[in-house]
Tab-separated table of C-alpha atoms in Angstrom:
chain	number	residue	atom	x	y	z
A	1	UNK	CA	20.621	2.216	17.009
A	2	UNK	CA	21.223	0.642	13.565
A	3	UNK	CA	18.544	1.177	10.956
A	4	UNK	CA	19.442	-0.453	7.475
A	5	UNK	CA	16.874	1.234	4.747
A	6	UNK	CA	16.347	-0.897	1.593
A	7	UNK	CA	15.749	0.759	-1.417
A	8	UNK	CA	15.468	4.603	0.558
A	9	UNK	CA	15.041	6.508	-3.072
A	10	UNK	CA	11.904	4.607	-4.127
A	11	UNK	CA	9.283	6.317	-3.539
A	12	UNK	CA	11.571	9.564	-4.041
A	13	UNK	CA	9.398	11.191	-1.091
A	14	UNK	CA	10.693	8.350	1.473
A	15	UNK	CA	13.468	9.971	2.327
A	16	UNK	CA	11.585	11.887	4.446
A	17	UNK	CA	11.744	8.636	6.631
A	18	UNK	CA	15.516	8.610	6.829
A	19	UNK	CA	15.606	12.274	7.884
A	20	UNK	CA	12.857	11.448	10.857
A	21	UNK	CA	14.966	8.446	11.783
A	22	UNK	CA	18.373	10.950	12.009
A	23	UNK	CA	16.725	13.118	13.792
A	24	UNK	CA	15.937	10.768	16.736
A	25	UNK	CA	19.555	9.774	16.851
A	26	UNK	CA	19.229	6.454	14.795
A	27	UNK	CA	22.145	5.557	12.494
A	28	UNK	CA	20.705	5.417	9.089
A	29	UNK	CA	22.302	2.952	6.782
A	30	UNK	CA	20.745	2.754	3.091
A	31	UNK	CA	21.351	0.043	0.683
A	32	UNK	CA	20.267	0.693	-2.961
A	33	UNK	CA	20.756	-0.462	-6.590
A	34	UNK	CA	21.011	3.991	-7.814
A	35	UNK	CA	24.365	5.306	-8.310
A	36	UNK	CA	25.302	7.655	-4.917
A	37	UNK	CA	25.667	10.360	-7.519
A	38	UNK	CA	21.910	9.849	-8.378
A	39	UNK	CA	20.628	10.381	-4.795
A	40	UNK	CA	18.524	13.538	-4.041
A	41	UNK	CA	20.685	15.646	-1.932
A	42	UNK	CA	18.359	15.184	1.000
A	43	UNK	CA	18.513	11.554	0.718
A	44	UNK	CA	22.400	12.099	0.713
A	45	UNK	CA	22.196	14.394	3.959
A	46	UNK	CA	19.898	12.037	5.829
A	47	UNK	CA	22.430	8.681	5.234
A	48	UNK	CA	25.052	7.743	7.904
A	49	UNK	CA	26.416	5.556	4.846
A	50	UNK	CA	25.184	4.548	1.401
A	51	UNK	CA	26.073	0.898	-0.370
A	52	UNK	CA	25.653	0.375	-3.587
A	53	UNK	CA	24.451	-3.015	-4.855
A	54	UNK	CA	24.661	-4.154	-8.459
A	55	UNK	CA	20.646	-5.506	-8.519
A	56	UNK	CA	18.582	-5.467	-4.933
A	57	UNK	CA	17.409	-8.991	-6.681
A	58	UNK	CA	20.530	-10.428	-5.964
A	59	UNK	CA	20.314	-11.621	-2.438
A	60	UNK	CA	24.272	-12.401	-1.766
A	61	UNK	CA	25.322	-9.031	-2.991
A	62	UNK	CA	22.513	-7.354	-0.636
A	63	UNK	CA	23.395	-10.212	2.079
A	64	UNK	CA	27.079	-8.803	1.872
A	65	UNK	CA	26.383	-5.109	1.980
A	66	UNK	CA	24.268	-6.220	5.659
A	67	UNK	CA	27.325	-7.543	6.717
A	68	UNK	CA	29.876	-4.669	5.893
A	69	UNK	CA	27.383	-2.711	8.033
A	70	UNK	CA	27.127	-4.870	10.605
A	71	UNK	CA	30.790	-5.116	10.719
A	72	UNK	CA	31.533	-1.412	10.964
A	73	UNK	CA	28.661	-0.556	13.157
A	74	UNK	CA	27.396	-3.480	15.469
A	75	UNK	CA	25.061	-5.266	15.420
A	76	UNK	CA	21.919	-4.196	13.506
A	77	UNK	CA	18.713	-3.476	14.871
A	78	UNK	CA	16.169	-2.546	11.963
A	79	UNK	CA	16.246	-3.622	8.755
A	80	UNK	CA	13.095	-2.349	6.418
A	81	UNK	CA	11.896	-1.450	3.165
A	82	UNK	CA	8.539	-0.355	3.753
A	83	UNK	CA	8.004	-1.206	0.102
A	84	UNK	CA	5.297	-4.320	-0.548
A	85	UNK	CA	7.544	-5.350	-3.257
A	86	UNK	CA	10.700	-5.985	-0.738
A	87	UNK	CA	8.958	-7.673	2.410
A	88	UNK	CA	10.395	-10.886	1.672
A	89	UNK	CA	13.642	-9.794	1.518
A	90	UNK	CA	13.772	-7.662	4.363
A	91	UNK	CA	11.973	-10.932	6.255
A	92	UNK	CA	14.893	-13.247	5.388
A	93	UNK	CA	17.763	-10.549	6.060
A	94	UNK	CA	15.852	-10.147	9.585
A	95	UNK	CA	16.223	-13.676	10.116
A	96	UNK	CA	19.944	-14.164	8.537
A	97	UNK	CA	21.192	-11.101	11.033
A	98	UNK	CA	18.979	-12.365	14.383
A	99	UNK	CA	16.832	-8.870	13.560
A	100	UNK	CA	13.874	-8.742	16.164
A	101	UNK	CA	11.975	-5.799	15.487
A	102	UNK	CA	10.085	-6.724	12.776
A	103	UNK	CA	8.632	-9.435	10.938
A	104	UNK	CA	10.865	-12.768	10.082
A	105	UNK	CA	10.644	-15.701	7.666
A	106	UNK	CA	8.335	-17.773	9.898
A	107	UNK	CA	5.638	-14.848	9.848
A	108	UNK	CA	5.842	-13.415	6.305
A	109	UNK	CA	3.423	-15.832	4.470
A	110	UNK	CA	0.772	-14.364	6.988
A	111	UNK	CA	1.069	-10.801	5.466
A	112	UNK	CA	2.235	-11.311	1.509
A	113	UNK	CA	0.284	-15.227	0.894
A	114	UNK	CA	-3.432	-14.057	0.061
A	115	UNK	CA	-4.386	-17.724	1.300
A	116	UNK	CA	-2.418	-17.202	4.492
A	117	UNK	CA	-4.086	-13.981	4.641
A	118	UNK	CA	-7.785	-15.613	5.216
A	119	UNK	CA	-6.832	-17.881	8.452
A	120	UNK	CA	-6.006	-14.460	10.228
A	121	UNK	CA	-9.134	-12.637	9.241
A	122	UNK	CA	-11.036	-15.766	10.080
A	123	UNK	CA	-9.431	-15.489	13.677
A	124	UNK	CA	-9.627	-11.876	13.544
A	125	UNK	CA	-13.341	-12.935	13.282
A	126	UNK	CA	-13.533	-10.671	9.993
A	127	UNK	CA	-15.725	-12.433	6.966
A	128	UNK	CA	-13.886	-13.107	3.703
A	129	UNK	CA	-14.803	-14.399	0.177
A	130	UNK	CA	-15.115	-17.853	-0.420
A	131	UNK	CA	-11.918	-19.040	-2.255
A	132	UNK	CA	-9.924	-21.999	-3.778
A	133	UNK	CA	-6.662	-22.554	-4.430
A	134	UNK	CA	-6.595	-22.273	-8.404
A	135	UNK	CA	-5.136	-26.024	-9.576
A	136	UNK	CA	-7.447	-27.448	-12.651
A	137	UNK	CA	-9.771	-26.557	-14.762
A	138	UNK	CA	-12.530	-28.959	-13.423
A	139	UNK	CA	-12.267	-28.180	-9.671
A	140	UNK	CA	-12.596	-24.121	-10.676
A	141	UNK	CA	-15.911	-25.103	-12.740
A	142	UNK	CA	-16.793	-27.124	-9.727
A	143	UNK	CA	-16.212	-24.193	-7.503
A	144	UNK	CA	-18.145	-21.517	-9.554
A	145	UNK	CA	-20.814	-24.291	-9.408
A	146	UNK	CA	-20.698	-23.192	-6.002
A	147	UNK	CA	-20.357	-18.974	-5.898
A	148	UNK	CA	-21.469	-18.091	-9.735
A	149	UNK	CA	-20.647	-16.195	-11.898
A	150	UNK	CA	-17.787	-13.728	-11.620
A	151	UNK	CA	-14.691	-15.067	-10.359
A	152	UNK	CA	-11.726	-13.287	-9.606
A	153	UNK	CA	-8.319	-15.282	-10.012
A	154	UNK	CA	-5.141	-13.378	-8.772
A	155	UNK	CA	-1.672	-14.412	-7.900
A	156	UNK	CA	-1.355	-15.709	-4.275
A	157	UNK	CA	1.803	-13.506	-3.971
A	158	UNK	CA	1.060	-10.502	-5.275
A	159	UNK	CA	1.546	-6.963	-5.523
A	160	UNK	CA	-1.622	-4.321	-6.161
A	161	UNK	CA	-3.988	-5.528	-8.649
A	162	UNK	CA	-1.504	-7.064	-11.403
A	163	UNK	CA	-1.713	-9.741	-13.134
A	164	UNK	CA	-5.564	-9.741	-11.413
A	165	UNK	CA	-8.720	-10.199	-13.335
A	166	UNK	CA	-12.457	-11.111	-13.239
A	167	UNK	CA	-13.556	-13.735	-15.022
A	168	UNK	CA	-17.436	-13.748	-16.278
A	169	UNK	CA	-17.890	-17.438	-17.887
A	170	UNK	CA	-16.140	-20.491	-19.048
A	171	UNK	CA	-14.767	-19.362	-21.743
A	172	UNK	CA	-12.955	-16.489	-20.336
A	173	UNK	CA	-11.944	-19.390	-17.756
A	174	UNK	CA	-10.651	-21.481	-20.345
A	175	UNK	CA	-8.603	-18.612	-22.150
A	176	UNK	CA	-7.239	-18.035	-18.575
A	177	UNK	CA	-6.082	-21.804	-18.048
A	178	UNK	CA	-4.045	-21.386	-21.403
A	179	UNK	CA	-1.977	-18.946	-20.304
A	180	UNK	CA	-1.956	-19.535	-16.931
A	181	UNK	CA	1.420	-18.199	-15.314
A	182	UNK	CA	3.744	-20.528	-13.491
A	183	UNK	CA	2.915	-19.250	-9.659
A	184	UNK	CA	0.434	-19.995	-7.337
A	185	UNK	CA	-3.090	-19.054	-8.170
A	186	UNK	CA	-6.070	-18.617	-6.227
A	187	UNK	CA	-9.946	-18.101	-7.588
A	188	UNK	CA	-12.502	-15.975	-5.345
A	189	UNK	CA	-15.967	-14.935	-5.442
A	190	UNK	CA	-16.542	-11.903	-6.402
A	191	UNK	CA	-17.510	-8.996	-4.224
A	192	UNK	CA	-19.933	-6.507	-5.348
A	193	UNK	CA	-18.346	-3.120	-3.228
A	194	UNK	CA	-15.945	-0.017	-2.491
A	195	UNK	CA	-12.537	-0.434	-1.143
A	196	UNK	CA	-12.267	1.105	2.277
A	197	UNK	CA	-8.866	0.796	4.184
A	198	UNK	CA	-7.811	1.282	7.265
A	199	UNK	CA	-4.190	2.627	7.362
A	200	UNK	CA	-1.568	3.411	10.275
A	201	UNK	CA	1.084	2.809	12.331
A	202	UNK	CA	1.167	0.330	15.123
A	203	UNK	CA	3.878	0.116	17.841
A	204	UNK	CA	5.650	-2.849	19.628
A	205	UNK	CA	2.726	-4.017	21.104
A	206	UNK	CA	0.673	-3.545	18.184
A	207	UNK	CA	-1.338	-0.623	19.492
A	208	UNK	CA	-2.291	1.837	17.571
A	209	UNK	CA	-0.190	4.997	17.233
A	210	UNK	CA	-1.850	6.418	14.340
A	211	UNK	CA	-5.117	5.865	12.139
A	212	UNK	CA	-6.346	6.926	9.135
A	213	UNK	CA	-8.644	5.893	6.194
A	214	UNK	CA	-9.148	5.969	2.515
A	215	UNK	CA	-11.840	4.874	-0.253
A	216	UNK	CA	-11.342	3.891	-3.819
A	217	UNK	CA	-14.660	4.412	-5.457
A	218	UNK	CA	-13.343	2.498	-8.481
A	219	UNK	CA	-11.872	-0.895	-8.244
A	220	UNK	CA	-8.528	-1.235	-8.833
A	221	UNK	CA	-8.304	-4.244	-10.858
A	222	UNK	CA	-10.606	-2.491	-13.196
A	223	UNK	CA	-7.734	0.768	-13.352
A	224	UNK	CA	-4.685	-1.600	-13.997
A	225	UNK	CA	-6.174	-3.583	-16.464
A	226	UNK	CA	-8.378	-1.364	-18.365
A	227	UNK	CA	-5.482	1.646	-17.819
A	228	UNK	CA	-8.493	4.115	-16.417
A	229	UNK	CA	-7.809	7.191	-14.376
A	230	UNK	CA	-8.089	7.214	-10.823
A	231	UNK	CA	-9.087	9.113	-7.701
A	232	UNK	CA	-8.812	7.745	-3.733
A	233	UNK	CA	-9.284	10.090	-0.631
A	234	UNK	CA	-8.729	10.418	2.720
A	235	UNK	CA	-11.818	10.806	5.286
A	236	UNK	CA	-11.890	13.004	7.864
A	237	UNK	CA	-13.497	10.533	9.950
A	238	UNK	CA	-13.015	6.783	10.307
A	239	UNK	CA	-16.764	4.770	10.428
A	240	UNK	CA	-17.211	2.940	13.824
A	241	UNK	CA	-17.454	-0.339	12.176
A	242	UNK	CA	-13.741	0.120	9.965
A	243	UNK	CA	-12.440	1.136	13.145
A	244	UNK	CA	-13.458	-1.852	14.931
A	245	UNK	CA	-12.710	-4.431	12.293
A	246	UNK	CA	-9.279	-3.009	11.024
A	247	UNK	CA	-8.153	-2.975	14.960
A	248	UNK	CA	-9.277	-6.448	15.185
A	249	UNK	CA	-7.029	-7.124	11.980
A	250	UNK	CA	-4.338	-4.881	13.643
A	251	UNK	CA	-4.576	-7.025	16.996
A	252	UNK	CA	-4.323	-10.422	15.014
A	253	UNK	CA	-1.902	-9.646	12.566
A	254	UNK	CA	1.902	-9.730	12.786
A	255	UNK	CA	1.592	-5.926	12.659
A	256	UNK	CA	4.095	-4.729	15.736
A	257	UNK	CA	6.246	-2.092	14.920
A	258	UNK	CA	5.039	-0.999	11.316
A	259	UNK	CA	2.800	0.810	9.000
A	260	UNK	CA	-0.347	-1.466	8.342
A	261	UNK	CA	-2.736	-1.006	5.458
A	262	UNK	CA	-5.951	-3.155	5.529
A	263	UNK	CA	-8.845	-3.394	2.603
A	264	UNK	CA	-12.237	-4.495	2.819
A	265	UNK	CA	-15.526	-4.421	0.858
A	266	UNK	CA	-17.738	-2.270	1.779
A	267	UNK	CA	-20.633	-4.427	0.373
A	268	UNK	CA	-22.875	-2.315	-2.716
A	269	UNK	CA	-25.452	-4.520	-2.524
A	270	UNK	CA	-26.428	-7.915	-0.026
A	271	UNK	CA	-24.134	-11.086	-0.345
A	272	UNK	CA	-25.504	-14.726	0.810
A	273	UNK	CA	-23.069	-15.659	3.458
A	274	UNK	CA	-21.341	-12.649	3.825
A	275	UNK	CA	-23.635	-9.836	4.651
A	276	UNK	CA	-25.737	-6.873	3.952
A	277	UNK	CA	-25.287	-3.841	1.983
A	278	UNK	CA	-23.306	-1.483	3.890
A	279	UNK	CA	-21.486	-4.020	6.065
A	280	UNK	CA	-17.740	-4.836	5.506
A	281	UNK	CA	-15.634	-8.050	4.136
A	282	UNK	CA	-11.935	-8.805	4.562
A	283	UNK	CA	-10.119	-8.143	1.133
A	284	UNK	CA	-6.394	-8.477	2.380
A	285	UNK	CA	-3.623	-6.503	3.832
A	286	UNK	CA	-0.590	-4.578	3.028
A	287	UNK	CA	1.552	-4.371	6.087
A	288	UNK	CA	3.657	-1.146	4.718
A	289	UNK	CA	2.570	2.260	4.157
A	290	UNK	CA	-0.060	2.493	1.393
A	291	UNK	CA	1.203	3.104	-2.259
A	292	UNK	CA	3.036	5.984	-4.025
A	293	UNK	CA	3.050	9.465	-1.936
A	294	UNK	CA	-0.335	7.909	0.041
A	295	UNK	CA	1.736	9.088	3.237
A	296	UNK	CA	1.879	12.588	1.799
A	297	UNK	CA	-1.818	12.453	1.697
A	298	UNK	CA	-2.288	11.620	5.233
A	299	UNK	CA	0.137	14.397	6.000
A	300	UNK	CA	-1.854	16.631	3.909
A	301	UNK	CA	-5.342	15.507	5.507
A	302	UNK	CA	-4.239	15.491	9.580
A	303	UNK	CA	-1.615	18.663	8.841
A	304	UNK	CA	1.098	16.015	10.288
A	305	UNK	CA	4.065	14.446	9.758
A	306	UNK	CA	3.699	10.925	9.482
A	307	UNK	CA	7.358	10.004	8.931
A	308	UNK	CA	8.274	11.573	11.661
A	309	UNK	CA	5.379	9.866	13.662
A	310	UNK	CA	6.682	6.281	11.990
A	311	UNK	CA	10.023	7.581	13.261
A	312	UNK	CA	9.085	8.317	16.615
A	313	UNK	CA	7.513	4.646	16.977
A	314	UNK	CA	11.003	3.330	15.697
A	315	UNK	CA	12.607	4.763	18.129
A	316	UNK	CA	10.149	5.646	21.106
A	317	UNK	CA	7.494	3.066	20.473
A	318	UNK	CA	4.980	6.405	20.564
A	319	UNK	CA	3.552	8.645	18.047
A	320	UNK	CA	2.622	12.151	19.082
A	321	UNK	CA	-1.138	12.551	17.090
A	322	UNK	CA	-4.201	13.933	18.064
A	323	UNK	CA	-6.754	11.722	16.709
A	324	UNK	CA	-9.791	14.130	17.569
A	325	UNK	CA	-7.552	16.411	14.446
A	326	UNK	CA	-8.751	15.800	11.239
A	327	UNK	CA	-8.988	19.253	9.519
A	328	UNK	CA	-9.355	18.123	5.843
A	329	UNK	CA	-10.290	15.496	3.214
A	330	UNK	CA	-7.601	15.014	0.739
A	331	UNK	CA	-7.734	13.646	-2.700
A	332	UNK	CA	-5.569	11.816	-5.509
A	333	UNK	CA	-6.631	12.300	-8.629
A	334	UNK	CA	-4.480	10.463	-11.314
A	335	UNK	CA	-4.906	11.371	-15.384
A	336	UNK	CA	-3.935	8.604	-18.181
A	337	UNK	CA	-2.197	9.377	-21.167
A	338	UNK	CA	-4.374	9.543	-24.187
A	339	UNK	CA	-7.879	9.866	-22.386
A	340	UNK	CA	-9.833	12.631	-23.691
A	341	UNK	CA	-10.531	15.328	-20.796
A	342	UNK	CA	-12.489	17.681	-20.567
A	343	UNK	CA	-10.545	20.380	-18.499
A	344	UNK	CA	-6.388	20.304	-19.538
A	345	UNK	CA	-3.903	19.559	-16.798
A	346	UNK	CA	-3.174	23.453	-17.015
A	347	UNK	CA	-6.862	24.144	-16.557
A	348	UNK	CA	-7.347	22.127	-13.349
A	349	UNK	CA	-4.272	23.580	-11.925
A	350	UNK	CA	-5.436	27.586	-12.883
A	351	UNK	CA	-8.707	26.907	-11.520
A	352	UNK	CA	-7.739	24.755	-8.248
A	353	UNK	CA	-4.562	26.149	-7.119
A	354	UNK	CA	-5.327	27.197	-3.880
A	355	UNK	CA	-6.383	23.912	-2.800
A	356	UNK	CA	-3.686	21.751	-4.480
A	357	UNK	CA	-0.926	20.286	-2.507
A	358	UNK	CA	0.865	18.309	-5.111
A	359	UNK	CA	1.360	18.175	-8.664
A	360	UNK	CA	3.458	15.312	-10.524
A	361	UNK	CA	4.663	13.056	-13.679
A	362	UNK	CA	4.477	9.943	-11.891
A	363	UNK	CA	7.176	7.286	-12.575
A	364	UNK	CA	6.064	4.757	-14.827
A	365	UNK	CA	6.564	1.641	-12.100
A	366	UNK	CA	3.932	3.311	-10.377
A	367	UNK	CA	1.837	4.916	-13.344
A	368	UNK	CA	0.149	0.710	-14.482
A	369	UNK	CA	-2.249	1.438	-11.173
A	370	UNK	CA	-1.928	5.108	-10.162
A	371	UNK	CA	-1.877	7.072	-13.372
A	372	UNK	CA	0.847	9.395	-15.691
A	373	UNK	CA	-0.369	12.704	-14.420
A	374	UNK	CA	-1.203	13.521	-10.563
A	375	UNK	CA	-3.007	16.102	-8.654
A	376	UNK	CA	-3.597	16.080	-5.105
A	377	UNK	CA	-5.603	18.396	-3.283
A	378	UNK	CA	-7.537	18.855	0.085
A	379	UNK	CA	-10.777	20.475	1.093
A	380	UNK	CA	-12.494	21.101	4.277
A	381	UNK	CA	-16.089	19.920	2.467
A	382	UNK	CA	-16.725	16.554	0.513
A	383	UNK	CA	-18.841	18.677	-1.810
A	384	UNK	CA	-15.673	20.619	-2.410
A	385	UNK	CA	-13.363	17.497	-3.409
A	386	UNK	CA	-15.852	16.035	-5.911
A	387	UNK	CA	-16.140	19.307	-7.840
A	388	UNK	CA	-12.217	18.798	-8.314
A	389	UNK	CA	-12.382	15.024	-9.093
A	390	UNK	CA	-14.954	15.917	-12.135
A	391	UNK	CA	-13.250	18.688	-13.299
A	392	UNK	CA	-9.926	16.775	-13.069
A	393	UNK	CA	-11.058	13.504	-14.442
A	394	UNK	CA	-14.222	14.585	-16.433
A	395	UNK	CA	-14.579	13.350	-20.102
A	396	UNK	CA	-15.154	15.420	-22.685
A	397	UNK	CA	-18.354	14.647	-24.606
């Protein structure tokens, strides 16, 4: 089997995926824009063959390194990023090569267009917020005639939270018309609640392999734009109704053979047309592994290897987890530069070692939504993890 990796150095942990795919036999073929010499040695040691490209922007050059490989080895089988910033490209390279295993150019809008994103939820018979495609300035007041009073407005294809923001009246409207960016807009309602996802691996038939979920108890939008520290965690145990819904989203989506990561609202407080407090609302999805080392977490949490499990569905089309194991909660907690805290870095470390798993200067592509300074550690008790979070994150007075 031929497996070309796009971009296998970024995050730095996903090499970890080319060294489950070797080990089930697959040919491992990486194409990046680094210098070989700048390749962690285990990258280097998990690569049947490494080709350099002068920008992974540049489609012929990354178009030509496909077909070197194909030339040498046969014909390719797998060609993947798992990187949201990439899908498109690996889409149209699947299509250019006759690649079958994943998703192509004819089902791509489905999982990166936010507006292509609401026909599947509506089939998946999962509630979303109203919405309009952003176009002039009249037919947005004429909307929020409709929802009030805030408004969200975020790029149709986008990536996270950027270039995101709530708007509370006209005048913040107005400000945004003026410097409105040349790409497809769209305006929704917004939704007073926590981001729950449900995250995991489906196979060729889109069943479920493996499941997990997380919670963001601050919004993100609010993180990247305001630059606030973070902290997200994993659950030992998935709530009925997420399980239900993200299946549903699972079984509707063009999910087969990949890592899936769905958000929804859970709702803070009752919504007119969309539900009570407590119930759930279709945000979008991500359909590659959750950001920065969110797979370490879940390897952390379960006491698994989940690139090994996304290996084994590459090349098995199983998994190999208990789903009855979930032994621990496991937290992110990420500092920002310049915030005054109470506790220093060294503090939290001396006084949390034992239950720390992880400890890094993130890189600063990743630090706009996840932080400059991250801890992650796991607990057995909730109670546990939230004494952490406020000694890691608390302010001092």
């Amino acid at each position: 089997m031929n497996f070309i990796f796009i971009s296998p150095n970024f995050p730095k942990t996903y090499w970890n995926f080319c060294r489950g795919l070797m080990r089930n036999g697959v040919r491992v073929l990486g194409i990046g824009d680094a210098p070989y010499e700048q390749l962690q040695e285990n990258l280097k040691q998990n690569l049947t063959e490494y080709y350099k490209v002068g920008s992974l922007e540049n489609e012929d050059e990354v178009y030509r390194a496909c077909a070197y490989f194909a030339f040498r080895y046969g014909r390719i089988d797998w060609i993947e990023s798992n990187n949201e910033y990439w899908l498109m490209k690996d889409a149209a390279l699947r299509t250019d090569f006759n690649v079958t295993s994943g998703v192509r150019n004819e089902e791509i809008a489905f999982i990166k267009m936010k507006s292509r994103m609401k026909e599947m939820y509506a089939k998946a018979g999962v509630p979303t917020a109203r919405w309009h495609a952003v176009s002039t300035l009249q037919q947005s007041l004429d909307f929020v005639a409709q929802v009030g009073w805030p408004v969200v407005v975020k790029p149709d294809n986008g990536v996270g939270a950027n270039a995101t923001w709530k708007l509370e009246n006209e005048e913040q409207l107005r400000r945004f018309f003026q410097a409105l960016p040349p790409v497809p807009y769209i305006m929704e309602e917004y939704i007073p609640g926590t981001i729950e996802s449900y995250d995991g691996i489906a196979g060729r038939q889109r069943q479920i392999i493996f499941e997990t979920t997380h919670v963001f108890p601050r919004p993100i939008m609010e993180i990247v734009n305001h630059q606030e520290d973070i902290y997200y965690y994993s659950r030992r145990q998935i709530p009925q109704d997420l399980r239900e819904m993200g299946r549903r989203v699972v079984a509707t989506f063009p999910t087969q053979s990949r890592f899936f990561h769905c958000e929804f609202f859970r709702l803070n407080e009752d919504k007119p047309g969309l539900g009570k407090r407590g119930d759930l609302v279709g945000l979008e999805v991500n359909m590659r592994p959750p950001g920065g080392y969110t797979p370490d977490m879940m390897n952390y949490a379960n006491d698994i290897d989940v690139y090994q499990i996304w290996a084994n569905m590459i090349a098995f089309d199983r998994g190999d987890f208990d789903p009855d194991q979930r032994p621990y909660f496991c937290v992110y907690a990420g500092r920002r530069d310049g915030l005054n805290y109470r506790c220093s870095l060294d503090e939290v470390v001396h006084r949390w070692h034992e239950a720390i798993v992880m400890k890094e200067r993130m890189p600063e592509v990743l630090a706009g939504a996840m932080g400059n300074e991250m801890l992650t550690a796991r607990f057995s008790d909730e109670a546990g993890m939230m004494r952490f979070v406020d000694d890691a994150l608390g302010k001092a007075e």
